[in-house]
PDB file of C-alpha atoms and ligand atoms in Angstrom:
ATOM      1  CA  UNK A   1     -91.771   5.708 -27.595  1.00 95.00           C
ATOM      2  CA  UNK A   2     -95.225   5.571 -26.180  1.00 97.00           C
ATOM      3  CA  UNK A   3     -95.649   5.863 -22.307  1.00 98.00           C
ATOM      4  CA  UNK A   4     -98.820   4.392 -20.848  1.00 98.00           C
ATOM      5  CA  UNK A   5     -99.886   4.810 -17.166  1.00 98.00           C
ATOM      6  CA  UNK A   6    -102.003   1.887 -15.977  1.00 98.00           C
ATOM      7  CA  UNK A   7    -103.930   3.728 -13.237  1.00 98.00           C
ATOM      8  CA  UNK A   8    -106.929   3.541 -11.035  1.00 97.00           C
ATOM      9  CA  UNK A   9    -106.979   4.799  -7.460  1.00 96.00           C
ATOM     10  CA  UNK A  10    -109.211   1.906  -6.441  1.00 96.00           C
ATOM     11  CA  UNK A  11    -107.272  -0.935  -5.072  1.00 96.00           C
ATOM     12  CA  UNK A  12    -107.307  -4.419  -6.428  1.00 96.00           C
ATOM     13  CA  UNK A  13    -108.988  -3.739  -9.737  1.00 97.00           C
ATOM     14  CA  UNK A  14    -106.278  -5.472 -11.851  1.00 98.00           C
ATOM     15  CA  UNK A  15    -103.841  -2.840 -12.606  1.00 98.00           C
ATOM     16  CA  UNK A  16    -100.697  -4.870 -11.913  1.00 98.00           C
ATOM     17  CA  UNK A  17    -102.104  -7.935 -13.611  1.00 98.00           C
ATOM     18  CA  UNK A  18    -102.989  -5.818 -16.628  1.00 98.00           C
ATOM     19  CA  UNK A  19     -99.638  -3.994 -16.722  1.00 98.00           C
ATOM     20  CA  UNK A  20     -97.582  -7.339 -16.571  1.00 98.00           C
ATOM     21  CA  UNK A  21     -99.653  -9.216 -19.040  1.00 98.00           C
ATOM     22  CA  UNK A  22    -100.166  -6.443 -21.554  1.00 98.00           C
ATOM     23  CA  UNK A  23     -96.389  -5.845 -21.429  1.00 98.00           C
ATOM     24  CA  UNK A  24     -95.840  -9.555 -21.956  1.00 98.00           C
ATOM     25  CA  UNK A  25     -98.388  -9.607 -24.736  1.00 98.00           C
ATOM     26  CA  UNK A  26     -96.740  -6.686 -26.417  1.00 98.00           C
ATOM     27  CA  UNK A  27     -93.362  -8.337 -26.120  1.00 98.00           C
ATOM     28  CA  UNK A  28     -94.726 -11.418 -27.829  1.00 97.00           C
ATOM     29  CA  UNK A  29     -95.637  -9.413 -30.840  1.00 97.00           C
ATOM     30  CA  UNK A  30     -92.035  -8.325 -31.088  1.00 97.00           C
ATOM     31  CA  UNK A  31     -92.141  -4.965 -29.245  1.00 97.00           C
ATOM     32  CA  UNK A  32     -89.619  -3.916 -26.792  1.00 97.00           C
ATOM     33  CA  UNK A  33     -91.212  -3.011 -23.470  1.00 98.00           C
ATOM     34  CA  UNK A  34     -90.186  -1.398 -20.225  1.00 98.00           C
ATOM     35  CA  UNK A  35     -92.477  -1.998 -17.243  1.00 98.00           C
ATOM     36  CA  UNK A  36     -92.021   0.629 -14.528  1.00 98.00           C
ATOM     37  CA  UNK A  37     -93.260  -0.583 -11.098  1.00 98.00           C
ATOM     38  CA  UNK A  38     -94.361   2.669  -9.449  1.00 98.00           C
ATOM     39  CA  UNK A  39     -96.136   1.014  -6.540  1.00 97.00           C
ATOM     40  CA  UNK A  40     -94.389   0.619  -3.147  1.00 95.00           C
ATOM     41  CA  UNK A  41     -96.259  -2.669  -2.787  1.00 95.00           C
ATOM     42  CA  UNK A  42     -93.914  -3.947  -5.540  1.00 95.00           C
ATOM     43  CA  UNK A  43     -96.484  -6.470  -6.880  1.00 97.00           C
ATOM     44  CA  UNK A  44     -95.313  -6.213 -10.536  1.00 97.00           C
ATOM     45  CA  UNK A  45     -91.679  -6.657  -9.454  1.00 96.00           C
ATOM     46  CA  UNK A  46     -92.276  -9.704  -7.333  1.00 96.00           C
ATOM     47  CA  UNK A  47     -94.757 -11.032  -9.853  1.00 97.00           C
ATOM     48  CA  UNK A  48     -91.893 -11.058 -12.366  1.00 96.00           C
ATOM     49  CA  UNK A  49     -89.523 -12.788  -9.961  1.00 94.00           C
ATOM     50  CA  UNK A  50     -87.610  -9.603  -8.841  1.00 93.00           C
ATOM     51  CA  UNK A  51     -87.867  -9.583  -4.980  1.00 80.00           C
ATOM     52  CA  UNK A  52     -87.268  -6.510  -2.934  1.00 64.00           C
ATOM     53  CA  UNK A  53     -83.966  -5.084  -4.258  1.00 64.00           C
ATOM     54  CA  UNK A  54     -83.619  -2.058  -1.873  1.00 72.00           C
ATOM     55  CA  UNK A  55     -80.344  -0.808  -3.315  1.00 84.00           C
ATOM     56  CA  UNK A  56     -81.436  -0.140  -6.822  1.00 91.00           C
ATOM     57  CA  UNK A  57     -84.993   0.629  -7.730  1.00 95.00           C
ATOM     58  CA  UNK A  58     -87.112   3.322  -9.354  1.00 96.00           C
ATOM     59  CA  UNK A  59     -87.066   5.017  -5.985  1.00 95.00           C
ATOM     60  CA  UNK A  60     -83.395   5.828  -6.417  1.00 95.00           C
ATOM     61  CA  UNK A  61     -84.096   6.995  -9.954  1.00 96.00           C
ATOM     62  CA  UNK A  62     -86.976   9.244  -8.946  1.00 95.00           C
ATOM     63  CA  UNK A  63     -84.766  10.877  -6.273  1.00 93.00           C
ATOM     64  CA  UNK A  64     -81.908  11.507  -8.852  1.00 93.00           C
ATOM     65  CA  UNK A  65     -79.596   9.088  -7.072  1.00 94.00           C
ATOM     66  CA  UNK A  66     -79.217   6.511  -9.939  1.00 95.00           C
ATOM     67  CA  UNK A  67     -79.730   6.758 -13.703  1.00 96.00           C
ATOM     68  CA  UNK A  68     -82.588   4.691 -15.149  1.00 96.00           C
ATOM     69  CA  UNK A  69     -80.263   2.294 -16.899  1.00 96.00           C
ATOM     70  CA  UNK A  70     -78.634   1.372 -13.531  1.00 95.00           C
ATOM     71  CA  UNK A  71     -81.823  -0.229 -12.221  1.00 96.00           C
ATOM     72  CA  UNK A  72     -83.240  -2.077 -15.262  1.00 96.00           C
ATOM     73  CA  UNK A  73     -83.611  -5.832 -15.216  1.00 95.00           C
ATOM     74  CA  UNK A  74     -84.055  -8.027 -18.208  1.00 95.00           C
ATOM     75  CA  UNK A  75     -86.969 -10.345 -17.321  1.00 96.00           C
ATOM     76  CA  UNK A  76     -88.930 -12.973 -19.191  1.00 95.00           C
ATOM     77  CA  UNK A  77     -90.397 -12.998 -21.805  1.00 95.00           C
ATOM     78  CA  UNK A  78     -87.257 -11.851 -23.681  1.00 96.00           C
ATOM     79  CA  UNK A  79     -87.642  -8.273 -24.704  1.00 96.00           C
ATOM     80  CA  UNK A  80     -89.286  -7.167 -21.457  1.00 98.00           C
ATOM     81  CA  UNK A  81     -87.511  -5.008 -18.961  1.00 98.00           C
ATOM     82  CA  UNK A  82     -88.388  -4.113 -15.568  1.00 97.00           C
ATOM     83  CA  UNK A  83     -87.689  -1.014 -13.476  1.00 97.00           C
ATOM     84  CA  UNK A  84     -88.447  -2.509 -10.075  1.00 96.00           C
ATOM     85  CA  UNK A  85     -90.073  -0.924  -7.044  1.00 96.00           C
ATOM     86  CA  UNK A  86     -88.895  -1.172  -3.482  1.00 90.00           C
ATOM     87  CA  UNK A  87     -90.778  -0.420  -0.268  1.00 89.00           C
ATOM     88  CA  UNK A  88     -88.686   2.946   0.031  1.00 91.00           C
ATOM     89  CA  UNK A  89     -90.906   4.223  -2.659  1.00 93.00           C
ATOM     90  CA  UNK A  90     -93.601   4.833  -0.068  1.00 91.00           C
ATOM     91  CA  UNK A  91     -91.239   7.534   1.241  1.00 91.00           C
ATOM     92  CA  UNK A  92     -90.540   9.046  -2.075  1.00 90.00           C
ATOM     93  CA  UNK A  93     -93.729  10.867  -2.085  1.00 86.00           C
ATOM     94  CA  UNK A  94     -92.769  12.824   0.998  1.00 88.00           C
ATOM     95  CA  UNK A  95     -89.242  13.323  -0.131  1.00 91.00           C
ATOM     96  CA  UNK A  96     -90.152  14.858  -3.464  1.00 90.00           C
ATOM     97  CA  UNK A  97     -93.120  16.843  -2.255  1.00 86.00           C
ATOM     98  CA  UNK A  98     -91.187  19.803  -1.069  1.00 88.00           C
ATOM     99  CA  UNK A  99     -89.375  20.193  -4.456  1.00 89.00           C
ATOM    100  CA  UNK A 100     -90.654  22.690  -7.001  1.00 88.00           C
ATOM    101  CA  UNK A 101     -90.519  20.115  -9.807  1.00 92.00           C
ATOM    102  CA  UNK A 102     -92.206  17.334  -7.789  1.00 94.00           C
ATOM    103  CA  UNK A 103     -94.622  16.239 -10.579  1.00 96.00           C
ATOM    104  CA  UNK A 104     -91.683  15.884 -13.172  1.00 96.00           C
ATOM    105  CA  UNK A 105     -89.405  13.367 -11.575  1.00 96.00           C
ATOM    106  CA  UNK A 106     -90.576  10.351 -13.461  1.00 97.00           C
ATOM    107  CA  UNK A 107     -90.764  12.210 -16.769  1.00 97.00           C
ATOM    108  CA  UNK A 108     -87.171  13.361 -16.424  1.00 96.00           C
ATOM    109  CA  UNK A 109     -86.022   9.789 -15.499  1.00 96.00           C
ATOM    110  CA  UNK A 110     -87.963   8.292 -18.600  1.00 97.00           C
ATOM    111  CA  UNK A 111     -86.274  10.833 -20.888  1.00 95.00           C
ATOM    112  CA  UNK A 112     -83.215   8.557 -20.519  1.00 91.00           C
ATOM    113  CA  UNK A 113     -85.069   5.474 -21.660  1.00 93.00           C
ATOM    114  CA  UNK A 114     -84.113   4.596 -25.148  1.00 90.00           C
ATOM    115  CA  UNK A 115     -84.669   1.448 -27.294  1.00 93.00           C
ATOM    116  CA  UNK A 116     -88.171   0.743 -26.084  1.00 97.00           C
ATOM    117  CA  UNK A 117     -91.414   0.880 -28.112  1.00 97.00           C
ATOM    118  CA  UNK A 118     -93.555   1.059 -25.093  1.00 98.00           C
ATOM    119  CA  UNK A 119     -93.144   1.965 -21.452  1.00 98.00           C
ATOM    120  CA  UNK A 120     -95.946   0.809 -19.084  1.00 98.00           C
ATOM    121  CA  UNK A 121     -96.260   2.286 -15.649  1.00 98.00           C
ATOM    122  CA  UNK A 122     -97.919   0.288 -12.839  1.00 98.00           C
ATOM    123  CA  UNK A 123     -99.465   2.847 -10.616  1.00 98.00           C
ATOM    124  CA  UNK A 124    -100.217   2.624  -6.884  1.00 98.00           C
ATOM    125  CA  UNK A 125    -103.880   2.575  -5.809  1.00 97.00           C
ATOM    126  CA  UNK A 126    -104.067   6.250  -4.880  1.00 96.00           C
ATOM    127  CA  UNK A 127    -104.251   9.629  -6.613  1.00 95.00           C
ATOM    128  CA  UNK A 128    -100.953  10.613  -4.998  1.00 95.00           C
ATOM    129  CA  UNK A 129     -97.725  12.247  -6.113  1.00 95.00           C
ATOM    130  CA  UNK A 130     -96.451   8.978  -7.633  1.00 96.00           C
ATOM    131  CA  UNK A 131     -99.498   8.603  -9.789  1.00 97.00           C
ATOM    132  CA  UNK A 132     -99.312  12.273 -10.693  1.00 97.00           C
ATOM    133  CA  UNK A 133     -95.719  11.669 -11.748  1.00 97.00           C
ATOM    134  CA  UNK A 134     -96.938   8.772 -13.879  1.00 98.00           C
ATOM    135  CA  UNK A 135     -99.664  10.919 -15.556  1.00 98.00           C
ATOM    136  CA  UNK A 136     -97.233  13.819 -16.223  1.00 98.00           C
ATOM    137  CA  UNK A 137     -94.671  11.322 -17.801  1.00 98.00           C
ATOM    138  CA  UNK A 138     -97.405   9.465 -19.848  1.00 98.00           C
ATOM    139  CA  UNK A 139     -98.946   9.949 -23.297  1.00 97.00           C
ATOM    140  CA  UNK A 140    -101.870   7.846 -22.437  1.00 97.00           C
ATOM    141  CA  UNK A 141    -103.695   6.339 -19.392  1.00 98.00           C
ATOM    142  CA  UNK A 142    -105.289   2.868 -19.422  1.00 98.00           C
ATOM    143  CA  UNK A 143    -107.892   2.326 -16.706  1.00 98.00           C
ATOM    144  CA  UNK A 144    -108.561  -1.196 -15.555  1.00 98.00           C
ATOM    145  CA  UNK A 145    -112.017  -1.373 -13.913  1.00 97.00           C
ATOM    146  CA  UNK A 146    -113.790  -4.007 -12.008  1.00 95.00           C
ATOM    147  CA  UNK A 147    -117.497  -3.929 -12.935  1.00 91.00           C
ATOM    148  CA  UNK A 148    -118.961  -3.330  -9.606  1.00 88.00           C
ATOM    149  CA  UNK A 149    -121.267  -0.734  -7.889  1.00 83.00           C
ATOM    150  CA  UNK A 150    -118.643   1.862  -6.785  1.00 84.00           C
ATOM    151  CA  UNK A 151    -116.513   1.576 -10.025  1.00 86.00           C
ATOM    152  CA  UNK A 152    -118.207   4.548 -11.799  1.00 88.00           C
ATOM    153  CA  UNK A 153    -117.809   6.980  -8.942  1.00 87.00           C
ATOM    154  CA  UNK A 154    -113.986   6.359  -8.729  1.00 90.00           C
ATOM    155  CA  UNK A 155    -113.884   6.717 -12.522  1.00 94.00           C
ATOM    156  CA  UNK A 156    -115.248  10.278 -12.486  1.00 93.00           C
ATOM    157  CA  UNK A 157    -112.645  11.327  -9.896  1.00 94.00           C
ATOM    158  CA  UNK A 158    -109.931   9.752 -11.889  1.00 96.00           C
ATOM    159  CA  UNK A 159    -111.070  11.397 -15.205  1.00 97.00           C
ATOM    160  CA  UNK A 160    -111.272  14.690 -13.435  1.00 97.00           C
ATOM    161  CA  UNK A 161    -107.666  14.234 -12.248  1.00 97.00           C
ATOM    162  CA  UNK A 162    -106.629  13.419 -15.795  1.00 98.00           C
ATOM    163  CA  UNK A 163    -108.308  16.522 -16.980  1.00 97.00           C
ATOM    164  CA  UNK A 164    -106.474  18.691 -14.454  1.00 97.00           C
ATOM    165  CA  UNK A 165    -103.138  17.102 -15.256  1.00 98.00           C
ATOM    166  CA  UNK A 166    -103.752  17.667 -19.003  1.00 98.00           C
ATOM    167  CA  UNK A 167    -104.679  21.393 -18.371  1.00 98.00           C
ATOM    168  CA  UNK A 168    -101.812  22.185 -16.011  1.00 97.00           C
ATOM    169  CA  UNK A 169     -98.873  19.765 -16.485  1.00 97.00           C
ATOM    170  CA  UNK A 170     -99.221  17.553 -19.485  1.00 98.00           C
ATOM    171  CA  UNK A 171    -101.218  18.672 -22.574  1.00 98.00           C
ATOM    172  CA  UNK A 172    -100.305  15.252 -24.366  1.00 96.00           C
ATOM    173  CA  UNK A 173    -102.140  13.154 -21.977  1.00 97.00           C
ATOM    174  CA  UNK A 174    -105.075  11.167 -23.387  1.00 97.00           C
ATOM    175  CA  UNK A 175    -107.219   8.374 -22.023  1.00 97.00           C
ATOM    176  CA  UNK A 176    -106.136   5.306 -23.940  1.00 95.00           C
ATOM    177  CA  UNK A 177    -109.096   3.206 -22.763  1.00 97.00           C
ATOM    178  CA  UNK A 178    -111.125   1.607 -20.085  1.00 98.00           C
ATOM    179  CA  UNK A 179    -110.598  -2.145 -19.600  1.00 98.00           C
ATOM    180  CA  UNK A 180    -113.147  -4.409 -17.821  1.00 97.00           C
ATOM    181  CA  UNK A 181    -111.293  -6.773 -15.681  1.00 97.00           C
ATOM    182  CA  UNK A 182    -112.247  -9.775 -13.430  1.00 96.00           C
ATOM    183  CA  UNK A 183    -115.465 -10.007 -15.531  1.00 96.00           C
ATOM    184  CA  UNK A 184    -118.089 -12.530 -14.500  1.00 93.00           C
ATOM    185  CA  UNK A 185    -120.918 -12.497 -16.989  1.00 84.00           C
ATOM    186  CA  UNK A 186    -122.967 -14.755 -14.698  1.00 90.00           C
ATOM    187  CA  UNK A 187    -122.997 -11.890 -12.221  1.00 90.00           C
ATOM    188  CA  UNK A 188    -125.897  -9.504 -13.148  1.00 91.00           C
ATOM    189  CA  UNK A 189    -124.274  -6.413 -11.472  1.00 90.00           C
ATOM    190  CA  UNK A 190    -121.021  -7.024 -13.496  1.00 91.00           C
ATOM    191  CA  UNK A 191    -122.953  -7.114 -16.777  1.00 91.00           C
ATOM    192  CA  UNK A 192    -125.038  -4.074 -15.907  1.00 92.00           C
ATOM    193  CA  UNK A 193    -122.003  -1.966 -15.030  1.00 92.00           C
ATOM    194  CA  UNK A 194    -120.338  -3.330 -18.141  1.00 92.00           C
ATOM    195  CA  UNK A 195    -123.184  -2.091 -20.306  1.00 92.00           C
ATOM    196  CA  UNK A 196    -123.260   1.298 -18.510  1.00 92.00           C
ATOM    197  CA  UNK A 197    -119.606   1.666 -19.528  1.00 94.00           C
ATOM    198  CA  UNK A 198    -120.461   0.797 -23.094  1.00 94.00           C
ATOM    199  CA  UNK A 199    -123.183   3.443 -23.133  1.00 94.00           C
ATOM    200  CA  UNK A 200    -121.181   6.167 -21.558  1.00 93.00           C
ATOM    201  CA  UNK A 201    -117.659   5.576 -23.148  1.00 94.00           C
ATOM    202  CA  UNK A 202    -118.354   3.899 -26.544  1.00 94.00           C
ATOM    203  CA  UNK A 203    -114.943   5.186 -27.960  1.00 94.00           C
ATOM    204  CA  UNK A 204    -112.842   4.500 -24.883  1.00 96.00           C
ATOM    205  CA  UNK A 205    -113.985   1.100 -23.799  1.00 97.00           C
ATOM    206  CA  UNK A 206    -111.942  -1.750 -24.901  1.00 98.00           C
ATOM    207  CA  UNK A 207    -113.950  -4.537 -26.654  1.00 97.00           C
ATOM    208  CA  UNK A 208    -111.633  -7.047 -25.039  1.00 98.00           C
ATOM    209  CA  UNK A 209    -112.955  -8.049 -21.598  1.00 97.00           C
ATOM    210  CA  UNK A 210    -110.699  -9.802 -19.056  1.00 98.00           C
ATOM    211  CA  UNK A 211    -112.526 -12.732 -17.376  1.00 97.00           C
ATOM    212  CA  UNK A 212    -112.162 -13.736 -13.890  1.00 97.00           C
ATOM    213  CA  UNK A 213    -109.574 -16.497 -14.188  1.00 97.00           C
ATOM    214  CA  UNK A 214    -107.714 -18.102 -11.329  1.00 98.00           C
ATOM    215  CA  UNK A 215    -104.622 -18.764 -13.495  1.00 98.00           C
ATOM    216  CA  UNK A 216    -104.129 -15.051 -13.663  1.00 98.00           C
ATOM    217  CA  UNK A 217    -104.024 -14.967  -9.877  1.00 98.00           C
ATOM    218  CA  UNK A 218    -101.696 -17.821  -9.604  1.00 98.00           C
ATOM    219  CA  UNK A 219     -99.053 -16.774 -12.061  1.00 98.00           C
ATOM    220  CA  UNK A 220     -97.373 -14.068  -9.933  1.00 97.00           C
ATOM    221  CA  UNK A 221     -96.352 -16.693  -7.219  1.00 96.00           C
ATOM    222  CA  UNK A 222     -94.299 -18.396  -9.888  1.00 97.00           C
ATOM    223  CA  UNK A 223     -92.614 -15.092 -10.673  1.00 96.00           C
ATOM    224  CA  UNK A 224     -94.067 -15.084 -14.216  1.00 97.00           C
ATOM    225  CA  UNK A 225     -96.599 -13.315 -16.392  1.00 98.00           C
ATOM    226  CA  UNK A 226     -99.730 -15.524 -16.896  1.00 98.00           C
ATOM    227  CA  UNK A 227     -98.909 -15.307 -20.577  1.00 98.00           C
ATOM    228  CA  UNK A 228     -95.833 -17.453 -19.881  1.00 97.00           C
ATOM    229  CA  UNK A 229     -97.108 -19.487 -16.899  1.00 97.00           C
ATOM    230  CA  UNK A 230    -100.276 -20.704 -18.832  1.00 98.00           C
ATOM    231  CA  UNK A 231    -100.400 -19.239 -22.367  1.00 98.00           C
ATOM    232  CA  UNK A 232    -103.657 -21.010 -23.290  1.00 98.00           C
ATOM    233  CA  UNK A 233    -105.784 -20.229 -20.209  1.00 98.00           C
ATOM    234  CA  UNK A 234    -108.712 -17.857 -20.729  1.00 98.00           C
ATOM    235  CA  UNK A 235    -107.054 -14.985 -18.984  1.00 98.00           C
ATOM    236  CA  UNK A 236    -103.857 -15.262 -21.053  1.00 98.00           C
ATOM    237  CA  UNK A 237    -105.873 -15.443 -24.161  1.00 98.00           C
ATOM    238  CA  UNK A 238    -107.790 -12.330 -23.119  1.00 98.00           C
ATOM    239  CA  UNK A 239    -104.559 -10.360 -22.583  1.00 98.00           C
ATOM    240  CA  UNK A 240    -103.248 -11.478 -25.892  1.00 98.00           C
ATOM    241  CA  UNK A 241    -106.529 -10.041 -27.317  1.00 98.00           C
ATOM    242  CA  UNK A 242    -105.992  -6.836 -25.302  1.00 98.00           C
ATOM    243  CA  UNK A 243    -102.409  -6.476 -26.739  1.00 98.00           C
ATOM    244  CA  UNK A 244    -103.772  -6.843 -30.274  1.00 98.00           C
ATOM    245  CA  UNK A 245    -106.572  -4.226 -29.610  1.00 98.00           C
ATOM    246  CA  UNK A 246    -104.169  -1.911 -28.012  1.00 98.00           C
ATOM    247  CA  UNK A 247    -101.897  -1.955 -31.080  1.00 97.00           C
ATOM    248  CA  UNK A 248    -104.833  -1.650 -33.471  1.00 96.00           C
ATOM    249  CA  UNK A 249    -105.743   1.598 -31.597  1.00 91.00           C
ATOM    250  CA  UNK A 250    -102.313   2.818 -32.284  1.00 85.00           C
ATOM    251  CA  UNK A 251    -102.990   2.555 -35.952  1.00 74.00           C
ATOM    252  CA  UNK A 252    -100.129   2.088 -38.575  1.00 62.00           C
ATOM    253  CA  UNK A 253     -97.057   3.971 -37.511  1.00 53.00           C
TER     254      UNK A 253
HETATM  255  N1  ATP B 301    -108.952 -11.455 -14.154  1.00 71.40           N
HETATM  256  C1  ATP B 301    -108.563 -11.953 -13.003  1.00 71.40           C
HETATM  257  N2  ATP B 301    -109.090 -13.093 -12.419  1.00 71.40           N
HETATM  258  C2  ATP B 301    -108.826 -13.508 -11.282  1.00 71.40           C
HETATM  259  N3  ATP B 301    -108.025 -12.960 -10.394  1.00 71.40           N
HETATM  260  C3  ATP B 301    -107.458 -11.743 -10.828  1.00 71.40           C
HETATM  261  C4  ATP B 301    -107.686 -11.137 -12.162  1.00 71.40           C
HETATM  262  N4  ATP B 301    -107.009  -9.956 -12.193  1.00 71.40           N
HETATM  263  C5  ATP B 301    -106.421  -9.790 -11.035  1.00 71.40           C
HETATM  264  N5  ATP B 301    -106.625 -10.834 -10.186  1.00 71.40           N
HETATM  265  C6  ATP B 301    -106.141 -11.074  -8.843  1.00 71.40           C
HETATM  266  O1  ATP B 301    -106.852  -9.981  -8.078  1.00 71.40           O
HETATM  267  C7  ATP B 301    -105.913  -9.400  -7.162  1.00 71.40           C
HETATM  268  C8  ATP B 301    -105.843  -7.879  -7.513  1.00 71.40           C
HETATM  269  O2  ATP B 301    -105.218  -7.784  -8.801  1.00 71.40           O
HETATM  270  P1  ATP B 301    -104.099  -6.753  -9.166  1.00 71.40           P
HETATM  271  O3  ATP B 301    -102.929  -6.890  -8.076  1.00 71.40           O
HETATM  272  O4  ATP B 301    -103.759  -6.841 -10.460  1.00 71.40           O
HETATM  273  O5  ATP B 301    -104.902  -5.359  -8.816  1.00 71.40           O
HETATM  274  P2  ATP B 301    -104.248  -3.911  -8.627  1.00 71.40           P
HETATM  275  O6  ATP B 301    -105.273  -2.974  -9.018  1.00 71.40           O
HETATM  276  O7  ATP B 301    -102.970  -3.838  -9.168  1.00 71.40           O
HETATM  277  O8  ATP B 301    -104.183  -3.860  -6.988  1.00 71.40           O
HETATM  278  P3  ATP B 301    -103.482  -2.746  -6.159  1.00 71.40           P
HETATM  279  O9  ATP B 301    -104.456  -1.636  -6.146  1.00 71.40           O
HETATM  280  O10 ATP B 301    -103.466  -3.298  -4.793  1.00 71.40           O
HETATM  281  O11 ATP B 301    -102.205  -2.425  -6.761  1.00 71.40           O
HETATM  282  C9  ATP B 301    -104.563 -10.057  -7.343  1.00 71.40           C
HETATM  283  O12 ATP B 301    -104.578 -11.203  -6.352  1.00 71.40           O
HETATM  284  C10 ATP B 301    -104.647 -10.657  -8.634  1.00 71.40           C
HETATM  285  O13 ATP B 301    -103.941 -11.888  -8.870  1.00 71.40           O
HETATM  286 MG1   MG B 302    -101.162  -3.254  -8.210  1.00 71.40          MG
END
């Protein structure tokens, strides 16, 4: 079972859209996927039609009140399972912080997960204790990036955090890749930052580029992954391409 954290402390860069549609893309190739919504905003949960279940969410699992299996929902497409978030998760940070094993809660919870090929974790837009829990639980981190002026600054900070987590808490953590999202090749800055990423991270940068596409933004309001809502739109095709490239990077098992 591979565990992939989808992380970037910058807000609104396409983490949730990527987590949901990569998960759906992997499911369409026959993989069994668990999507963990680790963001108190719960965008991945509502985007997959699961609204605010405050009684059983990943919050309760993190605090050890419920086993992981008690909060899983089978969602569409078939083969995709969701561990939903709830607004309570905002408080989890404070609640687990005093504990000695505060970085290990998600790792422990996911040790109970079985029958999945991949676990994707949708992280909140912060380098907080929730994101650290995701980085400690994960084998790899996938970093969606919007190609704009401040993107590279944030990236340095994130990569430093990944290095620190690897050194102190999780030697298995690797950067899976950097993904250009909301890309508009008519925008000169977008293209320039995209090329800069190609120069600096030739091995880590995904060839697949996610274009700016309104269908990707519409899909969550229908409670569905874009790959299901409109499988043939440019955004869905790009995420299908991402799933393929993601699996190619895995190599033969
Ligand atoms: N490729 C795209 N084209 C157009 N709109 C997009 C695209 N990707 C994401 N969006 C929209 O941009 C907004 C931010 O995307 P998303 O929620 O995936 O980012 P995020 O990094 O998860 O945000 P947050 O940091 O708040 O969790 C959303 O409204 C989403 O629907
Ligand atoms: Mg999000």
